[in-house]
Amino acid sequence: MRYIILFLSLFLVLNTTAQTDEEVIKNLYKTSLTNGNSYQWLDHLSNQIGGRLSGSLNAEKAVEYTKEELEKLGLDKVWLQPVMVPKWVRGAPEFAFIESAFGATTNVNICALGGSIATPFGGIKAHLVEVKSMDELEALGKENIEGKIVFFNKPMQADLIQTFEAYGGCVNQRYSGAMEAAKYGAVGVLVRSLSLRQDNFPHTGSMTYGNLPLSKRIPSAAISTNDANTLSSMLALNKDIKFYFSQTCKQLNDVQSYNVIGEIKGSQFPNEYIVVGGHLDSWDLGDGAHDDGAGVVQSMEVLRLFKETGIKPKRSIRVVLFMNEENGLRGATKYAEVAKQKGETHIFSLESDAGGFTPRGFSFDCNDANFNQVLGWKELFNPYLIHYFEKGGSGADVGPLKTDTNVLAGLRPDSQRYFDYHHAANDTFDAVNKRELELGAATMASLVYLFDAYGLAN
């Protein structure tokens, strides 16, 4: 009888201390909002380090800082994963003006696109031709383009609620505009900044020359939306105006950098891995607070929240701070390559790379069985106004981990303001709201908790 009483007592203790999913998730949100660390980390990344372009000194400082902070969390393992990354430098500040008549000039705001070559010494001054698509470029042909600067002026489509869809509709002019215009003899390319806001901030971003030989490559720059509108209006009145710009950017040899990785080892299935991450590099114009400092600190916070709230995961949970998403994806490629070599099984990978705005939900790259399991968890998120659960893309850095059976996901914050800051000088710490950032971290931690608790759908 004594043993029966002891057994029942133990059962009651275990039964009363076990938390429901609702209680665990509520505690994750409470801890993030009242005792979070994501905003403090972002403050240091943004204001003490700054823009973290791959191969730069600031990127190196960010690697050292985040590794030290992860070590403070008491994780089971923290390490650096070497990866070779490109090193592109902007050089002296760019300068540009519109010349409407001899001696009559209007200064405009531009920035070199990442990967572009410099202008010749002294800059370039030439007539322009304005286009809004690659089809228009082709239709004009070499006879109308040779010796001129091509001005790509397709704006993001304002009536699309999904702003990433609007971005996708015109990003090709930034990425491959110079490569295509060079084929028709253009001497330079000017690209309307990919932003829905009308302002004076030019937005940089990656571009490519493809297989063009060095001798055929032409400089490429972005112009602010306000100045793009001004230039277009002036061209409509006078086709003979000229444009001048000067930039001194340069591509150097690859250098070694690192992915930063921290891990909590799983208690039951240590060889099944769950990854949460963002990219540690950023462009150099601002301090990369939204893109992707927010994703970095939210991902770090997921593991801190597990430790802080006493969650002991069944599976091994990793935070991966990927290097070189912006202009090469080298970190993501290296992480997936090493994982494959080691035969690691990644069942779920979650990325935050859409800014530190109010979280709305997630998009999932997975099969129907796993998506239906996710839909069964929707009610758990209702108290936190998280409602967006859709199939779709996940994230550039977790993409290389995709298999036929696993689940990839991307955090989906409200995106209406994201492209106001994306790749521009105003992507700074003051643009990030503390509470929104912390809500995002808790939302990510909640989904990671559920995938750890239940695994993949059968």
Coordinates of C-alpha atoms in Angstrom, one line a residue:
M1 CA 0.0 0.0 0.0
R2 CA 2.9 2.4 0.9
Y3 CA 4.4 2.0 -2.7
I4 CA 1.0 2.6 -4.2
I5 CA 0.6 5.9 -2.2
L6 CA 4.2 7.0 -3.2
F7 CA 3.4 6.2 -6.9
L8 CA 0.2 8.2 -6.8
S9 CA 1.9 11.1 -5.1
L10 CA 4.6 11.2 -7.7
F11 CA 2.0 11.0 -10.5
L12 CA 0.1 13.9 -9.0
V13 CA 3.3 16.0 -8.7
L14 CA 4.3 15.3 -12.3
N15 CA 0.8 15.9 -13.5
T16 CA 0.4 19.3 -11.8
T17 CA 3.8 20.6 -12.9
A18 CA 3.5 19.6 -16.5
Q19 CA 2.5 22.7 -18.6
T20 CA 0.1 22.7 -21.5
D21 CA 1.1 24.1 -24.8
E22 CA -1.0 27.2 -24.1
E23 CA 0.9 27.8 -20.9
V24 CA 4.3 27.3 -22.4
I25 CA 3.6 29.7 -25.2
K26 CA 2.1 32.3 -22.8
N27 CA 5.3 32.1 -20.8
L28 CA 7.5 32.5 -23.8
Y29 CA 5.6 35.7 -24.8
K30 CA 5.6 37.0 -21.2
T31 CA 9.3 36.4 -20.8
S32 CA 10.2 38.0 -24.2
L33 CA 8.1 41.1 -23.4
T34 CA 9.2 41.6 -19.8
N35 CA 12.6 40.1 -19.6
G36 CA 13.9 40.0 -23.2
N37 CA 17.4 40.6 -24.5
S38 CA 16.8 41.0 -28.2
Y39 CA 16.5 44.8 -28.2
Q40 CA 19.7 45.1 -26.1
W41 CA 21.6 42.9 -28.6
L42 CA 20.3 44.9 -31.5
D43 CA 21.3 48.1 -29.9
H44 CA 24.9 46.9 -29.7
L45 CA 25.0 45.4 -33.2
S46 CA 23.6 48.6 -34.7
N47 CA 25.1 51.4 -32.6
Q48 CA 28.4 49.9 -31.5
I49 CA 29.2 47.9 -34.6
G50 CA 27.1 49.3 -37.5
G51 CA 26.8 48.1 -41.1
R52 CA 28.2 44.6 -41.5
L53 CA 29.1 44.0 -45.2
S54 CA 30.7 40.6 -45.8
G55 CA 34.4 40.7 -45.6
S56 CA 34.5 44.0 -43.6
L57 CA 35.9 44.8 -40.2
N58 CA 32.4 45.3 -38.9
A59 CA 31.3 41.9 -40.0
E60 CA 34.3 40.5 -38.1
K61 CA 33.3 42.4 -35.0
A62 CA 29.8 41.1 -35.3
V63 CA 31.0 37.5 -35.4
E64 CA 33.1 38.0 -32.3
Y65 CA 30.2 39.8 -30.4
T66 CA 27.5 37.3 -31.2
K67 CA 29.7 34.4 -30.4
E68 CA 30.5 35.9 -27.0
E69 CA 26.9 36.6 -26.3
L70 CA 25.8 33.1 -27.2
E71 CA 28.5 31.7 -24.9
K72 CA 27.0 33.7 -22.0
L73 CA 23.7 31.8 -22.4
G74 CA 25.2 28.5 -21.2
L75 CA 24.4 26.6 -24.4
D76 CA 25.8 23.1 -24.8
K77 CA 28.0 24.2 -27.7
V78 CA 29.0 27.5 -29.5
W79 CA 31.3 27.5 -32.5
L80 CA 32.4 29.3 -35.6
Q81 CA 32.1 27.7 -39.0
P82 CA 34.6 29.1 -41.5
V83 CA 33.4 30.3 -44.9
M84 CA 35.1 32.2 -47.7
V85 CA 33.1 35.4 -48.6
P86 CA 33.3 38.1 -51.3
K87 CA 34.8 41.5 -50.3
W88 CA 33.3 44.5 -52.1
V89 CA 34.0 48.0 -50.9
R90 CA 32.1 51.1 -51.7
G91 CA 34.9 53.6 -51.6
A92 CA 34.4 57.4 -51.6
P93 CA 30.8 58.7 -51.4
E94 CA 29.0 58.7 -54.8
F95 CA 28.2 61.9 -56.6
A96 CA 25.7 62.6 -59.3
F97 CA 23.8 65.4 -61.0
I98 CA 21.3 66.1 -63.9
E99 CA 22.6 68.6 -66.5
S100 CA 19.6 70.3 -68.2
A101 CA 21.8 72.9 -70.0
F102 CA 25.5 73.8 -69.9
G103 CA 26.2 74.9 -66.4
A104 CA 22.7 74.2 -65.1
T105 CA 22.8 71.1 -62.8
T106 CA 20.6 69.5 -60.2
N107 CA 22.3 67.2 -57.7
V108 CA 20.6 63.9 -57.0
N109 CA 21.0 61.1 -54.5
I110 CA 22.6 57.8 -55.7
C111 CA 24.5 54.8 -54.4
A112 CA 26.5 52.2 -56.1
L113 CA 24.9 48.8 -56.4
G114 CA 26.7 46.0 -54.6
G115 CA 29.1 44.3 -56.9
S116 CA 29.3 47.1 -59.4
I117 CA 32.5 48.4 -60.9
A118 CA 33.6 52.0 -60.5
T119 CA 33.1 54.7 -63.1
P120 CA 36.2 55.7 -65.0
F121 CA 38.3 58.3 -63.2
G122 CA 36.5 61.6 -63.4
G123 CA 33.1 59.9 -63.7
I124 CA 30.7 59.4 -66.6
K125 CA 28.4 62.0 -68.3
A126 CA 26.1 60.9 -71.0
H127 CA 22.6 61.2 -72.4
L128 CA 19.9 58.9 -71.0
V129 CA 17.3 56.5 -72.2
E130 CA 14.5 55.6 -69.8
V131 CA 12.9 52.1 -69.8
K132 CA 10.5 50.3 -67.5
S133 CA 11.2 46.7 -68.5
M134 CA 13.7 44.4 -70.1
D135 CA 11.4 44.1 -73.1
E136 CA 11.5 47.9 -73.6
L137 CA 15.3 47.7 -73.5
E138 CA 15.4 45.0 -76.1
A139 CA 12.9 46.9 -78.3
L140 CA 15.1 50.0 -78.3
G141 CA 18.1 48.1 -79.5
K142 CA 21.7 49.0 -79.8
E143 CA 21.1 52.0 -82.2
N144 CA 19.1 53.8 -79.4
I145 CA 21.2 52.7 -76.4
E146 CA 24.9 52.7 -77.4
G147 CA 26.9 55.4 -75.6
K148 CA 24.0 56.3 -73.3
I149 CA 23.1 55.6 -69.6
V150 CA 20.1 53.3 -69.3
F151 CA 17.6 54.6 -66.6
F152 CA 15.5 51.7 -65.3
N153 CA 12.4 53.4 -63.8
K154 CA 9.9 50.7 -63.0
P155 CA 8.3 51.4 -59.6
M156 CA 7.2 48.8 -57.2
Q157 CA 3.5 48.0 -57.8
A158 CA 1.6 50.0 -55.1
D159 CA -1.7 48.1 -55.2
L160 CA -0.1 44.7 -54.2
I161 CA -0.8 44.1 -50.5
Q162 CA 2.1 41.7 -50.4
T163 CA 5.0 44.1 -50.7
F164 CA 7.5 41.3 -51.3
E165 CA 5.5 40.4 -54.4
A166 CA 5.9 44.1 -55.5
Y167 CA 9.6 43.9 -54.9
G168 CA 9.9 40.6 -56.9
G169 CA 8.2 42.3 -59.8
C170 CA 11.0 44.8 -60.4
V171 CA 14.1 43.5 -58.7
N172 CA 15.4 42.1 -62.0
Q173 CA 16.2 45.7 -63.1
R174 CA 18.6 46.1 -60.2
Y175 CA 20.1 42.6 -60.3
S176 CA 20.6 42.1 -64.1
G177 CA 20.0 45.6 -65.5
A178 CA 23.7 46.4 -66.1
M179 CA 24.4 43.0 -67.6
E180 CA 21.6 43.4 -70.1
A181 CA 22.2 47.1 -70.9
A182 CA 25.9 46.4 -71.6
K183 CA 24.9 44.1 -74.4
Y184 CA 23.5 47.1 -76.2
G185 CA 26.5 49.3 -75.7
A186 CA 25.3 51.3 -72.7
V187 CA 28.0 53.1 -70.7
G188 CA 26.2 53.0 -67.4
V189 CA 23.0 52.0 -65.6
L190 CA 20.8 53.9 -63.2
V191 CA 18.1 52.0 -61.3
R192 CA 15.1 53.4 -59.5
S193 CA 15.3 52.4 -55.8
L194 CA 13.1 49.5 -54.8
S195 CA 11.0 51.3 -52.3
L196 CA 7.3 52.2 -52.1
R197 CA 8.1 55.4 -50.2
Q198 CA 8.9 58.7 -51.9
D199 CA 12.1 60.0 -50.3
N200 CA 15.7 60.9 -50.9
F201 CA 17.3 57.6 -49.8
P202 CA 18.9 55.5 -52.5
H203 CA 18.6 51.8 -51.9
T204 CA 21.5 49.5 -52.7
G205 CA 21.5 45.7 -53.2
S206 CA 23.2 43.0 -55.2
M207 CA 23.7 43.0 -58.9
T208 CA 25.4 40.7 -61.4
Y209 CA 27.4 40.9 -64.6
G210 CA 26.8 37.2 -65.4
N211 CA 29.5 36.0 -67.8
L212 CA 30.3 39.4 -69.2
P213 CA 34.1 39.9 -69.6
L214 CA 35.7 42.6 -67.5
S215 CA 36.1 44.9 -70.5
K216 CA 32.3 44.9 -71.2
R217 CA 31.1 45.7 -67.6
I218 CA 29.5 49.0 -66.9
P219 CA 28.9 50.8 -63.6
S220 CA 25.5 50.5 -62.0
A221 CA 23.9 52.8 -59.4
A222 CA 20.5 53.2 -57.6
I223 CA 18.8 56.6 -57.5
S224 CA 16.3 57.7 -54.8
T225 CA 12.6 57.5 -55.7
N226 CA 12.2 61.3 -55.4
D227 CA 15.1 61.9 -57.7
A228 CA 13.9 59.2 -60.1
N229 CA 10.6 61.0 -60.4
T230 CA 12.4 64.3 -61.0
L231 CA 14.7 62.8 -63.7
S232 CA 11.8 61.1 -65.4
S233 CA 9.9 64.4 -65.5
M234 CA 12.9 66.3 -66.9
L235 CA 13.4 63.7 -69.6
A236 CA 9.8 64.0 -70.6
L237 CA 10.4 67.7 -71.2
N238 CA 13.9 67.5 -72.7
K239 CA 15.4 64.3 -74.2
D240 CA 18.8 66.1 -74.5
I241 CA 19.5 66.4 -70.8
K242 CA 22.6 64.6 -69.5
F243 CA 23.4 62.7 -66.4
Y244 CA 26.7 62.6 -64.5
F245 CA 27.8 60.1 -61.9
S246 CA 31.0 59.1 -60.2
Q247 CA 31.6 56.1 -57.9
T248 CA 34.9 54.4 -56.8
C249 CA 33.6 50.9 -55.6
K250 CA 35.8 47.9 -56.1
Q251 CA 35.7 44.1 -55.9
L252 CA 38.6 42.6 -53.9
N253 CA 39.7 39.0 -53.3
D254 CA 37.6 36.7 -51.2
V255 CA 38.3 36.7 -47.5
Q256 CA 37.6 34.2 -44.7
S257 CA 34.6 34.8 -42.4
Y258 CA 32.3 32.7 -40.3
N259 CA 28.8 31.5 -39.6
V260 CA 28.1 31.7 -35.8
I261 CA 26.4 28.6 -34.4
G262 CA 25.0 27.8 -30.9
E263 CA 23.3 24.6 -29.9
I264 CA 21.1 23.2 -27.1
K265 CA 21.4 19.4 -27.3
G266 CA 18.2 17.4 -27.5
S267 CA 17.3 15.2 -24.6
Q268 CA 15.5 12.4 -26.6
F269 CA 16.4 12.9 -30.2
P270 CA 19.8 14.7 -30.2
N271 CA 20.5 13.7 -33.9
E272 CA 17.4 15.5 -35.1
Y273 CA 18.1 19.2 -35.6
I274 CA 15.9 22.3 -35.6
V275 CA 17.5 25.5 -36.9
V276 CA 16.5 29.1 -36.3
G277 CA 18.5 31.8 -37.9
G278 CA 19.0 35.1 -39.7
H279 CA 21.9 36.6 -41.6
L280 CA 24.6 38.4 -39.7
D281 CA 25.9 40.5 -42.7
S282 CA 24.2 43.6 -43.9
W283 CA 24.7 46.4 -46.4
D284 CA 26.9 49.3 -45.5
L285 CA 24.7 52.3 -45.9
G286 CA 22.8 52.0 -42.6
D287 CA 23.4 49.7 -39.7
G288 CA 21.3 46.8 -40.9
A289 CA 18.8 47.0 -38.0
H290 CA 15.9 45.6 -39.9
D291 CA 17.9 43.7 -42.5
D292 CA 18.8 41.5 -40.8
G293 CA 19.9 42.6 -37.3
A294 CA 16.4 42.0 -36.2
G295 CA 16.4 38.4 -37.4
V296 CA 19.8 37.7 -35.8
V297 CA 18.8 38.9 -32.4
Q298 CA 15.4 37.2 -32.6
S299 CA 17.0 33.9 -33.4
M300 CA 19.5 34.3 -30.5
E301 CA 16.5 35.1 -28.3
V302 CA 14.7 31.9 -29.2
L303 CA 17.5 29.8 -27.5
R304 CA 17.7 32.3 -24.6
L305 CA 13.9 32.0 -24.0
F306 CA 14.2 28.2 -24.0
K307 CA 16.9 28.4 -21.3
E308 CA 15.1 31.2 -19.4
T309 CA 11.8 29.4 -19.2
G310 CA 13.2 26.0 -18.5
I311 CA 12.3 24.3 -21.7
K312 CA 14.4 21.2 -22.2
P313 CA 14.1 20.4 -25.9
K314 CA 13.7 16.8 -27.1
R315 CA 15.6 17.6 -30.3
S316 CA 18.8 19.6 -30.8
I317 CA 18.0 23.3 -31.3
R318 CA 20.5 25.4 -33.2
V319 CA 20.8 29.1 -33.8
V320 CA 22.7 29.8 -37.0
L321 CA 23.8 33.4 -37.8
F322 CA 24.6 33.1 -41.5
M323 CA 27.3 35.2 -43.2
N324 CA 27.0 36.6 -46.7
E325 CA 23.3 36.4 -47.5
E326 CA 23.3 39.8 -49.1
N327 CA 25.8 39.3 -51.9
G328 CA 26.6 35.6 -52.2
L329 CA 24.7 33.2 -49.9
R330 CA 28.1 31.6 -49.1
G331 CA 27.2 31.0 -45.4
A332 CA 24.0 29.2 -46.1
T333 CA 25.6 27.1 -48.8
K334 CA 28.5 26.2 -46.5
Y335 CA 26.2 25.3 -43.5
A336 CA 24.1 23.0 -45.7
E337 CA 27.2 21.4 -47.3
V338 CA 28.7 20.6 -43.9
A339 CA 25.3 19.3 -42.6
K340 CA 25.1 17.0 -45.6
Q341 CA 28.7 15.7 -45.1
K342 CA 27.9 14.9 -41.5
G343 CA 24.6 13.2 -42.4
E344 CA 22.7 15.5 -40.1
T345 CA 18.9 15.4 -40.2
H346 CA 17.3 18.8 -40.1
I347 CA 13.6 18.4 -39.5
F348 CA 12.6 22.1 -39.2
S349 CA 14.4 25.3 -40.1
L350 CA 13.0 28.8 -39.5
E351 CA 14.4 32.1 -40.7
S352 CA 13.7 35.7 -39.8
D353 CA 14.7 38.0 -42.6
A354 CA 11.8 40.4 -43.2
G355 CA 12.4 43.1 -40.6
G356 CA 11.6 43.6 -37.0
F357 CA 8.0 44.7 -37.5
T358 CA 4.8 43.3 -35.8
P359 CA 4.7 39.5 -36.5
R360 CA 1.7 38.3 -38.5
G361 CA 2.6 34.6 -39.0
F362 CA 4.7 32.3 -41.1
S363 CA 5.0 30.9 -44.6
F364 CA 5.9 27.3 -45.0
D365 CA 7.7 25.2 -47.6
C366 CA 6.5 21.7 -46.8
N367 CA 4.2 18.8 -47.8
D368 CA 0.5 18.7 -47.1
A369 CA 0.8 16.5 -44.0
N370 CA 3.2 18.8 -42.2
F371 CA 1.2 21.9 -43.2
N372 CA -2.0 20.3 -41.9
Q373 CA -0.2 19.7 -38.6
V374 CA 0.8 23.4 -38.5
L375 CA -2.8 24.5 -39.2
G376 CA -3.8 22.5 -36.1
W377 CA -1.7 24.8 -34.0
K378 CA -3.3 28.0 -35.3
E379 CA -5.6 28.4 -32.3
L380 CA -2.5 28.5 -30.0
F381 CA -1.4 31.7 -31.7
N382 CA -4.8 33.5 -31.7
P383 CA -4.3 35.3 -28.4
Y384 CA -1.2 36.9 -29.9
L385 CA -2.9 38.1 -33.1
I386 CA -0.8 35.7 -35.2
H387 CA -3.0 34.6 -38.1
Y388 CA -1.0 34.2 -41.3
F389 CA -0.2 30.5 -41.9
E390 CA 0.3 29.9 -45.7
K391 CA 2.4 27.7 -47.9
G392 CA 5.1 29.6 -49.8
G393 CA 8.7 30.6 -49.5
S394 CA 10.8 30.3 -46.4
G395 CA 14.1 32.1 -46.4
A396 CA 17.2 32.3 -48.6
D397 CA 19.6 31.0 -45.9
V398 CA 17.5 28.0 -44.9
G399 CA 16.6 27.1 -48.5
P400 CA 19.6 24.9 -49.1
L401 CA 18.5 22.6 -46.2
K402 CA 15.3 21.6 -48.0
T403 CA 14.5 17.9 -48.4
D404 CA 11.3 16.0 -49.4
T405 CA 10.3 15.5 -45.9
N406 CA 11.4 18.4 -43.7
V407 CA 9.7 21.8 -43.1
L408 CA 11.2 25.2 -43.9
A409 CA 9.5 28.4 -42.7
G410 CA 9.9 32.1 -42.7
L411 CA 8.6 34.6 -40.1
R412 CA 6.2 37.0 -41.8
P413 CA 6.0 40.4 -40.0
D414 CA 3.8 43.2 -41.3
S415 CA 5.7 44.2 -44.5
Q416 CA 4.1 47.5 -45.4
R417 CA 7.1 49.6 -44.1
Y418 CA 9.9 47.1 -44.8
F419 CA 10.9 48.5 -48.1
D420 CA 11.1 52.0 -46.7
Y421 CA 14.3 50.9 -45.0
H422 CA 15.5 47.9 -47.1
H423 CA 19.2 48.4 -48.1
A424 CA 19.1 52.1 -47.4
A425 CA 20.9 54.5 -45.0
N426 CA 17.8 54.8 -42.8
D427 CA 17.8 51.1 -41.9
T428 CA 19.0 52.1 -38.4
F429 CA 18.2 51.1 -34.8
D430 CA 15.8 53.9 -34.2
A431 CA 13.5 52.4 -36.9
V432 CA 12.9 49.2 -34.9
N433 CA 10.2 49.1 -32.2
K434 CA 11.2 47.2 -29.1
R435 CA 7.9 45.6 -28.5
E436 CA 7.4 44.5 -32.1
L437 CA 10.9 43.0 -32.1
E438 CA 10.2 41.0 -28.9
L439 CA 6.8 39.8 -30.2
G440 CA 8.6 38.4 -33.2
A441 CA 11.1 36.5 -31.1
A442 CA 8.4 35.0 -28.9
T443 CA 6.4 34.0 -32.0
M444 CA 9.4 32.2 -33.4
A445 CA 10.2 30.5 -30.1
S446 CA 6.6 29.3 -29.9
L447 CA 6.7 27.6 -33.3
V448 CA 10.1 26.1 -32.6
Y449 CA 8.7 24.7 -29.3
L450 CA 5.8 23.0 -31.1
F451 CA 8.0 21.4 -33.8
D452 CA 10.3 20.2 -31.0
A453 CA 7.4 18.8 -29.0
Y454 CA 5.6 17.0 -31.8
G455 CA 8.2 16.5 -34.6
L456 CA 7.2 16.0 -38.2
A457 CA 3.8 14.7 -39.2
N458 CA 3.8 11.0 -40.2

